[in-house]
Amino acid sequence: MIINIFHKHVKETPDKIALIVDQSQLTYRELAQQVAAFSATLETMGVKKSSHIAVILNNSVEFLVVMLAAARLGAVIVPLNIALKSDFILKAIKASDSRFAITSRHHLETILSLDDIKKGNSLCIDDNEEGVLTYAKAIENFPQAKLTVITLTGDEHFILTMTSGSTGDPKPIIFSQNTKITRSYSARDCYHLDDSIVSLAATPLYHSLAQRLVLLPLLLGGTAVVMKHFKPKLWLDAVSYHKITFSIPVSSQLANIFAEYNQGQYNVSSLRTLVSSSALISQ
């Protein structure tokens, strides 16, 4: 299971950098401590195996901790686009049968209008509204928590992605933990990756592409670097500064990166593999 594999790397390389998001960086030990504490908080909120948790967050450390905590509990995250209008978010939460929500101040009031999601079922990463936990408090509540693994089969639902397709009505696509693990190991074999991988994710984490670019290194014992927002210059700067070895920019990003690269002086010698997706790329 995802958390078992992650836990193995925590024990083997506790001081290796696991995650970098802008100025924040966490070792495997530090990330595991946050996951353990947050997982304990989710349990006190009533989250258990198969619970559905709506996640409406920007790219952040918190998003990754939520993913790993849900994986440990066998819960299901429902990542939603933060740019969606309130009525679509409410539709998606109802359609996905989400009874818990983790979000920012911007969306909190909208979500609390739902009968199924009360204050005790919500966590806000950046607000102190009475009756609603903050992320900081969730971590502080369990300072001594240790990351332990529980028995799962791997076939448990893990990520429920809502897509509107051609009808405009939200419909679920469900990924199990085993699906995510299999995809990561397939990428490892296809692109000859190992624990030296330093990946760069520059698309929103509510989308499977960024999720793959984060889970892949954490399952291989490497390092995941996440950009909060994509800009070609910042992408190239990140490659140079963090010695990125692997990334999957979508085709439109790649075109902009190439244009910026030709105008400046960037060291991209660390890159071993670039994969493109979403559309054809130019010659």
Tab-separated table of C-alpha atoms in Angstrom, residues 8-279:
chain	number	residue	atom	x	y	z
A	8	LYS	CA	9.794	2.033	4.319
A	9	HIS	CA	11.597	5.073	2.897
A	10	VAL	CA	10.990	6.990	6.139
A	11	LYS	CA	12.839	4.271	8.037
A	12	GLU	CA	15.643	3.917	5.487
A	13	THR	CA	16.311	7.593	4.654
A	14	PRO	CA	14.653	9.710	7.371
A	15	ASP	CA	16.813	12.790	6.741
A	16	LYS	CA	16.505	12.835	2.945
A	17	ILE	CA	14.415	15.689	1.523
A	18	ALA	CA	11.043	14.242	0.532
A	19	LEU	CA	9.011	17.297	-0.419
A	20	ILE	CA	9.699	20.881	-1.474
A	21	VAL	CA	6.902	23.413	-2.050
A	22	ASP	CA	8.225	26.917	-2.685
A	23	GLN	CA	10.219	27.837	0.442
A	24	SER	CA	8.993	24.882	2.494
A	25	GLN	CA	10.898	21.627	2.524
A	26	LEU	CA	10.363	18.502	4.581
A	27	THR	CA	12.517	15.451	5.150
A	28	TYR	CA	10.936	12.009	5.063
A	29	ARG	CA	10.884	12.051	8.878
A	30	GLU	CA	9.251	15.493	9.056
A	31	LEU	CA	6.677	14.639	6.406
A	32	ALA	CA	5.856	11.384	8.186
A	33	GLN	CA	5.335	13.267	11.472
A	34	GLN	CA	2.844	15.631	9.846
A	35	VAL	CA	1.051	12.740	8.149
A	36	ALA	CA	0.807	10.851	11.440
A	37	ALA	CA	-0.556	13.876	13.326
A	38	PHE	CA	-3.004	14.818	10.591
A	39	SER	CA	-4.171	11.230	10.250
A	40	ALA	CA	-4.899	11.138	13.978
A	41	THR	CA	-6.882	14.368	13.669
A	42	LEU	CA	-8.930	12.962	10.787
A	43	GLU	CA	-9.782	9.938	12.920
A	44	THR	CA	-11.042	12.183	15.733
A	45	MET	CA	-13.249	13.936	13.152
A	46	GLY	CA	-14.792	10.566	12.280
A	47	VAL	CA	-12.885	9.824	9.084
A	48	LYS	CA	-12.438	6.098	8.569
A	49	LYS	CA	-11.903	3.598	5.789
A	50	SER	CA	-13.937	4.533	2.663
A	51	SER	CA	-14.884	7.998	4.002
A	52	HIS	CA	-15.024	10.601	1.232
A	53	ILE	CA	-13.136	13.859	1.838
A	54	ALA	CA	-13.587	16.842	-0.478
A	55	VAL	CA	-10.255	18.653	-0.918
A	56	ILE	CA	-10.347	22.191	-2.327
A	57	LEU	CA	-6.787	23.468	-1.936
A	58	ASN	CA	-4.002	25.136	-3.853
A	59	ASN	CA	-0.755	23.256	-4.420
A	60	SER	CA	0.731	23.063	-0.938
A	61	VAL	CA	2.381	20.889	1.674
A	62	GLU	CA	-1.067	20.478	3.226
A	63	PHE	CA	-2.461	18.919	0.047
A	64	LEU	CA	0.252	16.258	0.061
A	65	VAL	CA	-0.206	15.525	3.753
A	66	VAL	CA	-3.951	15.069	3.173
A	67	MET	CA	-3.232	12.612	0.347
A	68	LEU	CA	-0.881	10.497	2.452
A	69	ALA	CA	-3.088	10.621	5.567
A	70	ALA	CA	-6.063	9.446	3.508
A	71	ALA	CA	-3.942	6.656	2.028
A	72	ARG	CA	-3.006	5.510	5.518
A	73	LEU	CA	-6.644	5.395	6.656
A	74	GLY	CA	-7.997	3.869	3.458
A	75	ALA	CA	-10.101	6.991	2.985
A	76	VAL	CA	-10.971	8.596	-0.355
A	77	ILE	CA	-10.006	12.127	-1.354
A	78	VAL	CA	-12.140	14.080	-3.815
A	79	PRO	CA	-9.843	16.819	-5.196
A	80	LEU	CA	-11.751	19.742	-6.693
A	81	ASN	CA	-10.594	22.640	-8.830
A	82	ILE	CA	-10.335	25.728	-6.609
A	83	ALA	CA	-11.386	27.898	-9.554
A	84	LEU	CA	-14.794	26.230	-9.861
A	85	LYS	CA	-17.870	28.270	-9.062
A	86	SER	CA	-19.615	27.588	-5.776
A	87	ASP	CA	-22.614	25.852	-7.324
A	88	PHE	CA	-20.415	23.352	-9.165
A	89	ILE	CA	-18.384	22.662	-6.022
A	90	LEU	CA	-21.594	21.947	-4.116
A	91	LYS	CA	-22.821	19.673	-6.912
A	92	ALA	CA	-19.536	17.803	-6.967
A	93	ILE	CA	-19.488	17.347	-3.193
A	94	LYS	CA	-23.027	15.948	-3.255
A	95	ALA	CA	-22.381	13.743	-6.297
A	96	SER	CA	-19.246	12.308	-4.699
A	97	ASP	CA	-20.991	11.699	-1.352
A	98	SER	CA	-18.289	13.647	0.486
A	99	ARG	CA	-19.072	14.005	4.192
A	100	PHE	CA	-15.837	15.798	5.121
A	101	ALA	CA	-14.105	18.811	3.610
A	102	ILE	CA	-10.642	20.344	3.759
A	103	THR	CA	-10.369	23.768	2.224
A	104	SER	CA	-9.297	27.402	2.575
A	105	ARG	CA	-11.148	30.397	3.972
A	106	HIS	CA	-12.300	31.311	0.463
A	107	HIS	CA	-14.500	28.224	0.080
A	108	LEU	CA	-15.369	27.502	3.709
A	109	GLU	CA	-18.615	29.451	3.880
A	110	THR	CA	-19.920	27.812	0.695
A	111	ILE	CA	-19.151	24.315	1.928
A	112	LEU	CA	-20.714	24.884	5.334
A	113	SER	CA	-24.018	25.614	3.598
A	114	LEU	CA	-24.348	21.882	2.945
A	115	ASP	CA	-26.423	19.895	5.423
A	116	ASP	CA	-24.040	16.928	5.291
A	117	ILE	CA	-20.896	18.890	6.128
A	118	LYS	CA	-20.961	20.608	9.491
A	119	LYS	CA	-18.199	22.561	11.174
A	120	GLY	CA	-16.942	19.456	12.951
A	121	ASN	CA	-16.532	17.741	9.596
A	122	SER	CA	-14.490	20.593	8.131
A	123	LEU	CA	-10.908	21.711	8.356
A	124	CYS	CA	-9.734	25.114	7.139
A	125	ILE	CA	-6.030	25.560	6.490
A	126	ASP	CA	-5.975	29.337	6.970
A	127	ASP	CA	-8.822	30.421	9.237
A	128	ASN	CA	-9.689	30.327	12.908
A	129	GLU	CA	-13.473	30.261	12.657
A	130	GLU	CA	-15.000	28.878	15.822
A	131	GLY	CA	-15.740	25.179	15.545
A	132	VAL	CA	-13.515	24.666	12.490
A	133	LEU	CA	-10.051	23.193	12.922
A	134	THR	CA	-7.026	24.774	11.246
A	135	TYR	CA	-4.229	22.713	9.750
A	136	ALA	CA	-1.751	24.046	12.307
A	137	LYS	CA	-4.036	23.030	15.165
A	138	ALA	CA	-4.595	19.613	13.615
A	139	ILE	CA	-0.834	19.008	13.680
A	140	GLU	CA	-0.350	20.510	17.166
A	141	ASN	CA	-3.056	18.279	18.654
A	142	PHE	CA	-0.930	15.143	18.202
A	143	PRO	CA	2.753	16.136	18.608
A	144	GLN	CA	3.805	12.627	19.625
A	145	ALA	CA	1.937	10.781	16.879
A	146	LYS	CA	3.931	8.090	15.094
A	147	LEU	CA	3.315	6.942	11.547
A	148	THR	CA	1.968	3.410	11.708
A	149	VAL	CA	0.483	1.305	8.946
A	150	ILE	CA	-2.846	-0.486	8.986
A	151	THR	CA	-3.894	-3.503	6.982
A	152	LEU	CA	-5.298	-2.628	3.562
A	153	THR	CA	-5.595	-4.645	0.372
A	154	GLY	CA	-4.700	-1.840	-2.028
A	155	ASP	CA	-7.985	-2.209	-3.870
A	156	GLU	CA	-9.555	0.452	-1.666
A	157	HIS	CA	-10.735	3.552	-3.480
A	158	PHE	CA	-8.161	6.311	-3.015
A	159	ILE	CA	-8.847	9.239	-5.357
A	160	LEU	CA	-12.254	10.093	-6.743
A	161	THR	CA	-11.906	12.595	-9.576
A	162	MET	CA	-14.982	14.499	-10.691
A	163	THR	CA	-15.265	15.198	-14.409
A	164	SER	CA	-18.061	16.959	-16.260
A	165	GLY	CA	-17.383	15.338	-19.642
A	166	SER	CA	-19.712	16.472	-22.418
A	167	THR	CA	-22.896	16.681	-20.329
A	168	GLY	CA	-21.804	19.264	-17.771
A	169	ASP	CA	-22.912	17.054	-14.871
A	170	PRO	CA	-20.191	15.877	-12.456
A	171	LYS	CA	-19.311	12.192	-12.814
A	172	PRO	CA	-16.789	10.217	-10.773
A	173	ILE	CA	-13.638	8.454	-11.954
A	174	ILE	CA	-12.197	6.292	-9.202
A	175	PHE	CA	-8.560	5.289	-8.704
A	176	SER	CA	-7.493	2.669	-6.185
A	177	GLN	CA	-4.212	2.757	-4.287
A	178	ASN	CA	-3.015	-0.195	-6.363
A	179	THR	CA	-3.729	1.764	-9.554
A	180	LYS	CA	-1.550	4.648	-8.379
A	181	ILE	CA	1.226	2.274	-7.280
A	182	THR	CA	1.110	0.346	-10.561
A	183	ARG	CA	1.272	3.570	-12.588
A	184	SER	CA	4.255	4.771	-10.568
A	185	TYR	CA	6.155	1.523	-11.027
A	186	SER	CA	5.307	1.465	-14.729
A	187	ALA	CA	6.812	4.955	-15.047
A	188	ARG	CA	9.847	3.787	-13.075
A	189	ASP	CA	10.424	0.927	-15.504
A	190	CYS	CA	9.593	2.915	-18.650
A	191	TYR	CA	11.829	5.889	-17.843
A	192	HIS	CA	14.542	4.011	-15.871
A	193	LEU	CA	13.912	5.908	-12.627
A	194	ASP	CA	15.243	5.165	-9.149
A	195	ASP	CA	15.604	6.805	-5.740
A	196	SER	CA	17.758	9.569	-7.233
A	197	ILE	CA	14.677	11.066	-8.917
A	198	VAL	CA	13.947	14.722	-8.227
A	199	SER	CA	10.621	15.429	-9.915
A	200	LEU	CA	8.973	18.764	-10.657
A	201	ALA	CA	5.170	19.155	-10.603
A	202	ALA	CA	3.858	22.397	-12.096
A	203	THR	CA	0.189	21.595	-12.681
A	204	PRO	CA	-2.631	21.684	-10.089
A	205	LEU	CA	-2.668	18.835	-7.596
A	206	TYR	CA	-6.381	18.269	-8.122
A	207	HIS	CA	-5.334	16.750	-11.463
A	208	SER	CA	-3.843	13.260	-11.838
A	209	LEU	CA	-0.700	14.510	-13.606
A	210	ALA	CA	0.587	16.460	-10.597
A	211	GLN	CA	-0.526	13.672	-8.258
A	212	ARG	CA	1.614	11.248	-10.279
A	213	LEU	CA	4.628	13.583	-10.155
A	214	VAL	CA	4.400	13.684	-6.363
A	215	LEU	CA	3.539	10.072	-5.578
A	216	LEU	CA	6.137	8.710	-8.012
A	217	PRO	CA	9.228	10.022	-6.164
A	218	LEU	CA	7.739	9.344	-2.724
A	219	LEU	CA	7.159	5.711	-3.724
A	220	LEU	CA	10.700	5.431	-5.090
A	221	GLY	CA	12.436	7.177	-2.202
A	222	GLY	CA	13.221	10.328	-4.187
A	223	THR	CA	12.297	13.994	-3.865
A	224	ALA	CA	9.139	15.761	-5.063
A	225	VAL	CA	9.270	19.470	-5.910
A	226	VAL	CA	5.913	21.223	-6.337
A	227	MET	CA	5.321	24.665	-7.852
A	228	LYS	CA	2.328	26.602	-6.568
A	229	HIS	CA	1.922	28.360	-9.920
A	230	PHE	CA	3.522	27.732	-13.296
A	231	LYS	CA	5.641	30.349	-15.011
A	232	PRO	CA	8.278	29.350	-17.585
A	233	LYS	CA	11.088	31.298	-15.897
A	234	LEU	CA	10.211	29.923	-12.452
A	235	TRP	CA	10.079	26.396	-13.903
A	236	LEU	CA	13.562	26.761	-15.398
A	237	ASP	CA	14.860	28.356	-12.201
A	238	ALA	CA	13.460	25.415	-10.208
A	239	VAL	CA	15.161	22.916	-12.523
A	240	SER	CA	18.485	24.689	-12.022
A	241	TYR	CA	18.201	25.311	-8.269
A	242	HIS	CA	16.772	21.935	-7.204
A	243	LYS	CA	18.655	19.845	-9.804
A	244	ILE	CA	15.435	18.438	-11.245
A	245	THR	CA	15.888	15.129	-13.071
A	246	PHE	CA	12.338	14.333	-14.234
A	247	SER	CA	9.150	16.187	-15.117
A	248	ILE	CA	5.993	15.980	-17.215
A	249	PRO	CA	5.063	19.449	-18.468
A	250	VAL	CA	1.928	19.564	-20.605
A	251	SER	CA	2.533	20.566	-24.218
A	252	SER	CA	1.512	24.214	-23.787
A	253	GLN	CA	3.891	24.556	-20.825
A	254	LEU	CA	6.690	22.935	-22.782
A	255	ALA	CA	6.291	25.400	-25.641
A	256	ASN	CA	6.511	28.339	-23.206
A	257	ILE	CA	9.464	26.778	-21.400
A	258	PHE	CA	11.303	26.339	-24.707
A	259	ALA	CA	10.668	29.941	-25.706
A	260	GLU	CA	11.949	31.239	-22.349
A	261	TYR	CA	14.974	28.913	-22.446
A	262	ASN	CA	16.039	30.373	-25.789
A	263	GLN	CA	15.934	33.893	-24.361
A	264	GLY	CA	17.921	33.360	-21.170
A	265	GLN	CA	20.829	31.529	-19.598
A	266	TYR	CA	19.552	28.467	-17.757
A	267	ASN	CA	21.369	25.404	-16.516
A	268	VAL	CA	19.178	22.371	-17.178
A	269	SER	CA	21.990	19.815	-17.194
A	270	SER	CA	20.399	17.850	-14.338
A	271	LEU	CA	17.390	16.881	-16.489
A	272	ARG	CA	17.446	13.279	-17.630
A	273	THR	CA	13.892	12.806	-18.872
A	274	LEU	CA	11.101	15.106	-19.975
A	275	VAL	CA	7.729	13.644	-20.883
A	276	SER	CA	5.012	15.732	-22.503
A	277	SER	CA	1.283	15.161	-22.420
A	278	SER	CA	-2.172	16.538	-23.321
A	279	ALA	CA	-1.509	17.439	-26.976
